[in-house]
Short mmCIF file of C-alpha atoms in Angstrom, two decimals:
data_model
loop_
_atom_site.label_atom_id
_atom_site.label_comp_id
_atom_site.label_asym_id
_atom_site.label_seq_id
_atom_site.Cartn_x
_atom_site.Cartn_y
_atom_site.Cartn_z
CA UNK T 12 20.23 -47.53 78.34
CA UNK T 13 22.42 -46.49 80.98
CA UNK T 14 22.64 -50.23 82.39
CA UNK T 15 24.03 -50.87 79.07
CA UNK T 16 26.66 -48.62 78.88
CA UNK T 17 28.41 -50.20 81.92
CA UNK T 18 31.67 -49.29 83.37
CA UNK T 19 34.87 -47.90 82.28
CA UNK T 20 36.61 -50.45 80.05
CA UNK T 21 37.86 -50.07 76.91
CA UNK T 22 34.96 -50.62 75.09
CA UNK T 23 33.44 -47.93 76.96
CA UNK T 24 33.52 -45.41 74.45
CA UNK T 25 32.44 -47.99 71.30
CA UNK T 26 29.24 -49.07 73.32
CA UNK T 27 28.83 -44.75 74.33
CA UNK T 28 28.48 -44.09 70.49
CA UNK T 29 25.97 -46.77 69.33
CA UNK T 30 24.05 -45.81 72.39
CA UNK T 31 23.68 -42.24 71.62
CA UNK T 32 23.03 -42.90 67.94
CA UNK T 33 20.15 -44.98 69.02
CA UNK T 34 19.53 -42.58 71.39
CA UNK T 35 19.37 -39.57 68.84
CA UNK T 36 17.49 -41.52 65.94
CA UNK T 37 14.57 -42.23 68.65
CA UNK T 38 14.39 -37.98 69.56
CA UNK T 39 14.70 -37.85 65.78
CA UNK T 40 12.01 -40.22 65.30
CA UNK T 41 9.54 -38.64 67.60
CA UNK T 42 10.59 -35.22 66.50
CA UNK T 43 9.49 -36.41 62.98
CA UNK T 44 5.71 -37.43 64.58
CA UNK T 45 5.65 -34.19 66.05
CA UNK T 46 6.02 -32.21 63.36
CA UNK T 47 2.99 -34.50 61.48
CA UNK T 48 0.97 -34.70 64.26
CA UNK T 49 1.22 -31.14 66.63
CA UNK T 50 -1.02 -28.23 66.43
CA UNK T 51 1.33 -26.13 68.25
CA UNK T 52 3.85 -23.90 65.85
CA UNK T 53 6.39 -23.62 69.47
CA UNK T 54 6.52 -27.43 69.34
CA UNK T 55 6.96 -27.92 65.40
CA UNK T 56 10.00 -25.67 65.38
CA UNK T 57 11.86 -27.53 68.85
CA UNK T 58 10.79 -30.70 66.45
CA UNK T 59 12.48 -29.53 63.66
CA UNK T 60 15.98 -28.06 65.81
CA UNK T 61 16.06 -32.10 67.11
CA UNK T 62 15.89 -33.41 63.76
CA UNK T 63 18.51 -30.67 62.58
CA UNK T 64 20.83 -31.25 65.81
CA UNK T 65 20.63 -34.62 66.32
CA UNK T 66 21.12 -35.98 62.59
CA UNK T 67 24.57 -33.50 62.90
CA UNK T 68 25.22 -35.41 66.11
CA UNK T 69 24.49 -38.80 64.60
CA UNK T 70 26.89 -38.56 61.93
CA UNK T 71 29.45 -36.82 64.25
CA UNK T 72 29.08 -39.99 66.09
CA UNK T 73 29.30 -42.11 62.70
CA UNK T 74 32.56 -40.44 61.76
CA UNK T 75 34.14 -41.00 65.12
CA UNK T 76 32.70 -44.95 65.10
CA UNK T 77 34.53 -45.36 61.38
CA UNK T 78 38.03 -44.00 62.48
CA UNK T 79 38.18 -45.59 65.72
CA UNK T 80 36.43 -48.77 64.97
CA UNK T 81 36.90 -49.19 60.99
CA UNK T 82 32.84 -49.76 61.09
#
């Protein structure tokens, strides 16, 4: 994912955004298994503060894509 990102250029910043998005919705994603699938309450609850977090970050991330980007 890094690789990805590249250099500084100025779509730096565009290509940052839809990386962390992806980036969050796959911790999201796997928080969402854990929270089926653990038998651990400690684990459940970090699962659930990812899924809280990170769908806050996502459409942080959203915003910032639509006002910058029109997208």
């Amino acid at each position: 994912m890094l690789q990805k990102l590249g250099g500084a250029d100025k779509h730096y910043d565009h290509r940052f955004i839809d990386s962390m998005i992806m980036h969050h919705q796959g911790a999201i994603d796997m928080a969402r298994n854990a929270l089926k699938n653990s038998q651990r309450a400690e684990i459940r609850q970090m699962a659930q503060k990812i899924i809280n977090d990170q769908g806050k970050e996502i459409e942080q991330l959203k915003t910032w894509r639509k006002q910058w980007y029109g997208e």
